[in-house]
């Protein structure tokens, strides 16, 4: 299994946003969507601000593959649903820490139960 390099993790972690483009059913990439990304240890996580209604999220969950771009890193990825509550608690904390400067309402949405349920781990391919 491929893992993130230290340089990739650092570059993506410090980027404000990540562009995500899931693979559609026909094999083409969904248009890139800017989203927030956080790091927990050697793993990277994203969530859908629109919850399960987010188009990029629905496509990512359906097909499980896509492409990301952030901090000068371009990478094909696999999307894996993260359901572990301890991991999600740490992801919540990472969102609060990294994005608190954007105001409470945005961060509150990103750690709300409906959004938390959309947590996806990004695995490099």
Short mmCIF file of N, CA and C in Angstrom, two decimals:
data_model
loop_
_atom_site.label_atom_id
_atom_site.label_comp_id
_atom_site.label_asym_id
_atom_site.label_seq_id
_atom_site.Cartn_x
_atom_site.Cartn_y
_atom_site.Cartn_z
N UNK A 1 0.84 -1.18 0.00
CA UNK A 1 0.00 0.00 0.00
C UNK A 1 0.88 1.24 0.00
N UNK A 2 0.55 2.22 -0.80
CA UNK A 2 1.28 3.47 -0.89
C UNK A 2 0.93 4.35 0.31
N UNK A 3 1.92 5.06 0.81
CA UNK A 3 1.69 5.99 1.92
C UNK A 3 2.14 7.38 1.51
N UNK A 4 1.71 8.37 2.27
CA UNK A 4 2.13 9.74 2.04
C UNK A 4 3.58 9.91 2.47
N UNK A 5 4.34 10.69 1.73
CA UNK A 5 5.69 11.03 2.16
C UNK A 5 5.59 12.17 3.18
N UNK A 6 6.63 12.36 3.93
CA UNK A 6 6.67 13.46 4.90
C UNK A 6 6.48 14.80 4.19
N UNK A 7 7.12 14.97 3.04
CA UNK A 7 7.00 16.22 2.29
C UNK A 7 5.57 16.44 1.79
N UNK A 8 4.94 15.37 1.30
CA UNK A 8 3.55 15.49 0.83
C UNK A 8 2.63 15.87 1.98
N UNK A 9 2.77 15.18 3.11
CA UNK A 9 1.92 15.48 4.28
C UNK A 9 2.10 16.93 4.71
N UNK A 10 3.33 17.39 4.79
CA UNK A 10 3.59 18.76 5.21
C UNK A 10 3.02 19.79 4.25
N UNK A 11 3.20 19.56 2.96
CA UNK A 11 2.70 20.50 1.96
C UNK A 11 1.18 20.57 1.96
N UNK A 12 0.53 19.42 2.04
CA UNK A 12 -0.94 19.40 2.02
C UNK A 12 -1.49 19.94 3.34
N UNK A 13 -0.88 19.57 4.45
CA UNK A 13 -1.36 20.03 5.76
C UNK A 13 -1.34 21.55 5.86
N UNK A 14 -0.33 22.19 5.31
CA UNK A 14 -0.20 23.65 5.45
C UNK A 14 -1.00 24.42 4.40
N UNK A 15 -1.52 23.74 3.40
CA UNK A 15 -2.36 24.40 2.40
C UNK A 15 -3.70 24.77 3.02
N UNK A 16 -4.21 25.95 2.71
CA UNK A 16 -5.52 26.34 3.23
C UNK A 16 -6.63 25.47 2.65
N UNK A 17 -6.51 25.18 1.36
CA UNK A 17 -7.54 24.39 0.70
C UNK A 17 -6.90 23.30 -0.14
N UNK A 18 -7.71 22.32 -0.42
CA UNK A 18 -7.34 21.22 -1.29
C UNK A 18 -8.37 21.17 -2.40
N UNK A 19 -7.94 20.95 -3.63
CA UNK A 19 -8.89 20.75 -4.73
C UNK A 19 -9.11 19.26 -4.89
N UNK A 20 -10.36 18.85 -4.82
CA UNK A 20 -10.70 17.44 -4.94
C UNK A 20 -11.51 17.24 -6.22
N UNK A 21 -11.17 16.18 -6.95
CA UNK A 21 -11.87 15.85 -8.19
C UNK A 21 -12.10 14.33 -8.22
N UNK A 22 -13.25 13.89 -7.72
CA UNK A 22 -13.53 12.45 -7.75
C UNK A 22 -13.74 11.94 -9.18
N UNK A 23 -13.50 10.66 -9.37
CA UNK A 23 -13.73 10.02 -10.66
C UNK A 23 -15.21 9.72 -10.80
N UNK A 24 -15.78 10.16 -11.92
CA UNK A 24 -17.19 9.88 -12.20
C UNK A 24 -17.37 8.44 -12.69
N UNK A 25 -18.59 8.04 -12.77
CA UNK A 25 -18.94 6.69 -13.23
C UNK A 25 -18.37 6.41 -14.63
N UNK A 26 -18.31 7.43 -15.49
CA UNK A 26 -17.80 7.23 -16.85
C UNK A 26 -16.28 7.29 -16.93
N UNK A 27 -15.60 7.45 -15.78
CA UNK A 27 -14.15 7.46 -15.75
C UNK A 27 -13.51 8.83 -15.86
N UNK A 28 -14.31 9.86 -16.12
CA UNK A 28 -13.76 11.22 -16.17
C UNK A 28 -13.75 11.82 -14.77
N UNK A 29 -12.94 12.85 -14.61
CA UNK A 29 -12.87 13.52 -13.31
C UNK A 29 -13.97 14.56 -13.17
N UNK A 30 -14.58 14.58 -12.02
CA UNK A 30 -15.50 15.65 -11.61
C UNK A 30 -14.68 16.93 -11.62
N UNK A 31 -15.28 18.07 -11.91
CA UNK A 31 -14.54 19.32 -11.84
C UNK A 31 -13.97 19.53 -10.45
N UNK A 32 -12.77 20.11 -10.35
CA UNK A 32 -12.15 20.29 -9.03
C UNK A 32 -12.98 21.20 -8.12
N UNK A 33 -13.10 20.79 -6.87
CA UNK A 33 -13.86 21.54 -5.87
C UNK A 33 -12.90 21.88 -4.72
N UNK A 34 -12.80 23.17 -4.35
CA UNK A 34 -11.94 23.52 -3.22
C UNK A 34 -12.62 23.17 -1.90
N UNK A 35 -11.90 22.43 -1.07
CA UNK A 35 -12.42 22.03 0.24
C UNK A 35 -11.30 22.16 1.27
N UNK A 36 -11.66 22.04 2.53
CA UNK A 36 -10.68 22.05 3.61
C UNK A 36 -10.15 20.65 3.83
N UNK A 37 -8.90 20.58 4.27
CA UNK A 37 -8.23 19.31 4.53
C UNK A 37 -7.47 19.41 5.85
N UNK A 38 -7.48 18.33 6.61
CA UNK A 38 -6.73 18.30 7.87
C UNK A 38 -5.90 17.02 7.96
N UNK A 39 -4.91 17.10 8.83
CA UNK A 39 -4.00 15.97 9.04
C UNK A 39 -4.16 15.44 10.46
N UNK A 40 -4.11 14.13 10.59
CA UNK A 40 -4.05 13.47 11.89
C UNK A 40 -2.94 12.43 11.78
N UNK A 41 -1.81 12.70 12.41
CA UNK A 41 -0.67 11.81 12.29
C UNK A 41 -0.18 11.74 10.86
N UNK A 42 -0.16 10.54 10.29
CA UNK A 42 0.29 10.35 8.91
C UNK A 42 -0.88 10.21 7.94
N UNK A 43 -2.06 10.67 8.35
CA UNK A 43 -3.25 10.55 7.52
C UNK A 43 -3.86 11.92 7.23
N UNK A 44 -4.53 12.00 6.08
CA UNK A 44 -5.22 13.22 5.66
C UNK A 44 -6.71 12.93 5.54
N UNK A 45 -7.51 13.94 5.95
CA UNK A 45 -8.96 13.78 5.97
C UNK A 45 -9.66 14.98 5.37
N UNK A 46 -10.79 14.71 4.74
CA UNK A 46 -11.66 15.76 4.20
C UNK A 46 -13.09 15.46 4.61
N UNK A 47 -13.90 16.51 4.59
CA UNK A 47 -15.34 16.38 4.86
C UNK A 47 -16.10 17.25 3.88
N UNK A 48 -17.35 16.92 3.69
CA UNK A 48 -18.21 17.70 2.81
C UNK A 48 -18.98 18.74 3.62
N UNK A 49 -18.73 20.01 3.34
CA UNK A 49 -19.42 21.10 4.03
C UNK A 49 -20.93 20.98 3.85
N UNK A 50 -21.36 20.45 2.73
CA UNK A 50 -22.80 20.28 2.44
C UNK A 50 -23.33 18.93 2.93
N UNK A 51 -22.53 18.22 3.71
CA UNK A 51 -22.96 16.92 4.20
C UNK A 51 -23.07 15.92 3.06
N UNK A 52 -23.97 14.97 3.19
CA UNK A 52 -24.11 13.93 2.18
C UNK A 52 -24.72 14.45 0.87
N UNK A 53 -25.18 15.69 0.87
CA UNK A 53 -25.75 16.28 -0.35
C UNK A 53 -24.69 16.87 -1.27
N UNK A 54 -23.45 17.01 -0.81
CA UNK A 54 -22.39 17.56 -1.65
C UNK A 54 -22.13 16.67 -2.86
N UNK A 55 -22.14 17.27 -4.06
CA UNK A 55 -21.97 16.48 -5.29
C UNK A 55 -20.63 15.77 -5.33
N UNK A 56 -19.55 16.47 -4.96
CA UNK A 56 -18.24 15.83 -4.99
C UNK A 56 -18.21 14.64 -4.02
N UNK A 57 -18.85 14.82 -2.86
CA UNK A 57 -18.86 13.76 -1.84
C UNK A 57 -19.62 12.53 -2.35
N UNK A 58 -20.78 12.75 -2.94
CA UNK A 58 -21.57 11.62 -3.47
C UNK A 58 -20.76 10.84 -4.51
N UNK A 59 -20.08 11.58 -5.39
CA UNK A 59 -19.27 10.93 -6.42
C UNK A 59 -18.10 10.18 -5.80
N UNK A 60 -17.45 10.78 -4.81
CA UNK A 60 -16.31 10.13 -4.15
C UNK A 60 -16.75 8.85 -3.45
N UNK A 61 -17.89 8.88 -2.79
CA UNK A 61 -18.39 7.69 -2.08
C UNK A 61 -18.82 6.60 -3.06
N UNK A 62 -19.39 7.00 -4.17
CA UNK A 62 -19.85 6.02 -5.15
C UNK A 62 -18.69 5.30 -5.83
N UNK A 63 -17.67 6.06 -6.23
CA UNK A 63 -16.59 5.48 -7.02
C UNK A 63 -15.30 5.24 -6.24
N UNK A 64 -15.12 5.93 -5.13
CA UNK A 64 -13.97 5.68 -4.26
C UNK A 64 -12.62 6.12 -4.76
N UNK A 65 -12.57 6.84 -5.87
CA UNK A 65 -11.28 7.25 -6.42
C UNK A 65 -11.37 8.68 -6.92
N UNK A 66 -10.21 9.33 -6.99
CA UNK A 66 -10.19 10.69 -7.49
C UNK A 66 -8.78 11.25 -7.55
N UNK A 67 -8.72 12.55 -7.64
CA UNK A 67 -7.45 13.26 -7.74
C UNK A 67 -7.52 14.47 -6.81
N UNK A 68 -6.40 14.77 -6.14
CA UNK A 68 -6.34 15.95 -5.29
C UNK A 68 -5.15 16.81 -5.69
N UNK A 69 -5.27 18.09 -5.35
CA UNK A 69 -4.18 19.04 -5.59
C UNK A 69 -4.17 20.01 -4.43
N UNK A 70 -3.00 20.15 -3.79
CA UNK A 70 -2.84 21.11 -2.69
C UNK A 70 -1.36 21.27 -2.38
N UNK A 71 -0.96 22.49 -2.07
CA UNK A 71 0.41 22.73 -1.65
C UNK A 71 1.46 22.28 -2.65
N UNK A 72 1.13 22.32 -3.94
CA UNK A 72 2.06 21.89 -4.97
C UNK A 72 2.09 20.38 -5.20
N UNK A 73 1.21 19.65 -4.54
CA UNK A 73 1.13 18.19 -4.68
C UNK A 73 -0.07 17.85 -5.54
N UNK A 74 0.15 17.04 -6.56
CA UNK A 74 -0.91 16.48 -7.41
C UNK A 74 -0.87 14.98 -7.22
N UNK A 75 -2.01 14.38 -6.82
CA UNK A 75 -1.98 12.95 -6.48
C UNK A 75 -3.31 12.29 -6.75
N UNK A 76 -3.27 11.09 -7.32
CA UNK A 76 -4.45 10.25 -7.39
C UNK A 76 -4.66 9.64 -6.01
N UNK A 77 -5.93 9.55 -5.59
CA UNK A 77 -6.24 9.05 -4.25
C UNK A 77 -7.40 8.07 -4.28
N UNK A 78 -7.48 7.32 -3.20
CA UNK A 78 -8.64 6.50 -2.89
C UNK A 78 -9.33 7.14 -1.70
N UNK A 79 -10.65 7.23 -1.73
CA UNK A 79 -11.44 7.79 -0.63
C UNK A 79 -11.96 6.63 0.23
N UNK A 80 -11.71 6.69 1.53
CA UNK A 80 -12.16 5.65 2.44
C UNK A 80 -12.96 6.31 3.57
N UNK A 81 -14.19 5.85 3.76
CA UNK A 81 -15.02 6.41 4.84
C UNK A 81 -14.36 6.13 6.18
N UNK A 82 -14.31 7.16 7.02
CA UNK A 82 -13.73 7.02 8.36
C UNK A 82 -14.86 7.07 9.38
N UNK A 83 -15.10 5.94 10.05
CA UNK A 83 -16.20 5.86 11.00
C UNK A 83 -15.74 5.73 12.45
N UNK A 84 -14.45 5.61 12.67
CA UNK A 84 -13.92 5.48 14.04
C UNK A 84 -14.15 6.78 14.81
N UNK A 85 -14.87 6.71 15.92
CA UNK A 85 -15.22 7.93 16.66
C UNK A 85 -13.99 8.61 17.26
N UNK A 86 -12.99 7.85 17.68
CA UNK A 86 -11.78 8.47 18.22
C UNK A 86 -11.03 9.25 17.13
N UNK A 87 -10.94 8.67 15.95
CA UNK A 87 -10.30 9.37 14.83
C UNK A 87 -11.11 10.62 14.50
N UNK A 88 -12.43 10.50 14.44
CA UNK A 88 -13.27 11.66 14.12
C UNK A 88 -13.16 12.75 15.18
N UNK A 89 -12.98 12.38 16.44
CA UNK A 89 -12.74 13.39 17.49
C UNK A 89 -11.46 14.16 17.20
N UNK A 90 -10.42 13.46 16.79
CA UNK A 90 -9.16 14.13 16.47
C UNK A 90 -9.29 14.99 15.21
N UNK A 91 -10.06 14.51 14.24
CA UNK A 91 -10.30 15.29 13.02
C UNK A 91 -11.07 16.56 13.37
N UNK A 92 -12.07 16.45 14.26
CA UNK A 92 -12.79 17.64 14.74
C UNK A 92 -11.80 18.65 15.32
N UNK A 93 -10.92 18.18 16.19
CA UNK A 93 -9.95 19.07 16.83
C UNK A 93 -9.02 19.70 15.79
N UNK A 94 -8.64 18.93 14.78
CA UNK A 94 -7.78 19.47 13.73
C UNK A 94 -8.49 20.56 12.94
N UNK A 95 -9.77 20.37 12.62
CA UNK A 95 -10.54 21.41 11.94
C UNK A 95 -10.63 22.67 12.80
N UNK A 96 -10.92 22.51 14.08
CA UNK A 96 -11.03 23.66 14.98
C UNK A 96 -9.72 24.44 15.04
N UNK A 97 -8.62 23.72 15.15
CA UNK A 97 -7.31 24.35 15.26
C UNK A 97 -6.91 25.04 13.96
N UNK A 98 -7.00 24.34 12.86
CA UNK A 98 -6.51 24.87 11.59
C UNK A 98 -7.37 26.00 11.04
N UNK A 99 -8.68 25.90 11.21
CA UNK A 99 -9.57 26.84 10.52
C UNK A 99 -10.31 27.81 11.44
N UNK A 100 -9.92 27.92 12.68
CA UNK A 100 -10.61 28.81 13.63
C UNK A 100 -10.61 30.25 13.16
N UNK A 101 -9.63 30.65 12.39
CA UNK A 101 -9.55 32.05 11.92
C UNK A 101 -10.68 32.42 10.96
N UNK A 102 -11.38 31.41 10.43
CA UNK A 102 -12.48 31.69 9.52
C UNK A 102 -13.81 31.94 10.23
N UNK A 103 -13.82 31.81 11.52
CA UNK A 103 -15.03 32.08 12.29
C UNK A 103 -15.74 30.81 12.71
N UNK A 104 -16.43 30.95 13.82
CA UNK A 104 -17.08 29.81 14.44
C UNK A 104 -18.13 29.12 13.60
N UNK A 105 -18.87 29.87 12.79
CA UNK A 105 -19.98 29.23 12.07
C UNK A 105 -19.47 28.22 11.04
N UNK A 106 -18.38 28.53 10.35
CA UNK A 106 -17.83 27.59 9.38
C UNK A 106 -17.30 26.34 10.06
N UNK A 107 -16.52 26.55 11.12
CA UNK A 107 -15.94 25.41 11.83
C UNK A 107 -17.03 24.58 12.49
N UNK A 108 -18.03 25.26 13.05
CA UNK A 108 -19.13 24.55 13.69
C UNK A 108 -19.81 23.60 12.70
N UNK A 109 -19.97 24.06 11.47
CA UNK A 109 -20.57 23.21 10.43
C UNK A 109 -19.67 22.01 10.14
N UNK A 110 -18.36 22.23 10.11
CA UNK A 110 -17.43 21.15 9.77
C UNK A 110 -17.32 20.07 10.84
N UNK A 111 -17.74 20.38 12.06
CA UNK A 111 -17.68 19.37 13.13
C UNK A 111 -19.07 18.92 13.58
N UNK A 112 -20.10 19.38 12.88
CA UNK A 112 -21.47 18.97 13.18
C UNK A 112 -21.67 17.49 12.80
N UNK A 113 -22.59 16.81 13.48
CA UNK A 113 -22.78 15.37 13.22
C UNK A 113 -23.01 15.02 11.75
N UNK A 114 -23.82 15.81 11.03
CA UNK A 114 -24.09 15.50 9.63
C UNK A 114 -22.87 15.64 8.75
N UNK A 115 -22.02 16.59 9.07
CA UNK A 115 -20.79 16.78 8.31
C UNK A 115 -19.75 15.75 8.74
N UNK A 116 -19.67 15.53 10.03
CA UNK A 116 -18.72 14.55 10.57
C UNK A 116 -18.93 13.18 9.94
N UNK A 117 -20.17 12.86 9.63
CA UNK A 117 -20.49 11.57 9.01
C UNK A 117 -19.91 11.44 7.59
N UNK A 118 -19.43 12.54 7.03
CA UNK A 118 -18.86 12.50 5.67
C UNK A 118 -17.33 12.42 5.68
N UNK A 119 -16.74 12.15 6.82
CA UNK A 119 -15.28 12.11 6.90
C UNK A 119 -14.70 11.04 5.99
N UNK A 120 -13.79 11.46 5.13
CA UNK A 120 -13.11 10.55 4.21
C UNK A 120 -11.61 10.63 4.43
N UNK A 121 -10.97 9.49 4.56
CA UNK A 121 -9.52 9.43 4.61
C UNK A 121 -9.03 9.40 3.16
N UNK A 122 -7.96 10.15 2.90
CA UNK A 122 -7.36 10.17 1.58
C UNK A 122 -6.15 9.22 1.57
N UNK A 123 -6.21 8.21 0.73
CA UNK A 123 -5.09 7.29 0.58
C UNK A 123 -4.44 7.50 -0.79
N UNK A 124 -3.13 7.75 -0.80
CA UNK A 124 -2.48 7.97 -2.11
C UNK A 124 -2.44 6.68 -2.94
N UNK A 125 -2.53 6.85 -4.26
CA UNK A 125 -2.44 5.70 -5.16
C UNK A 125 -1.21 5.85 -6.03
#
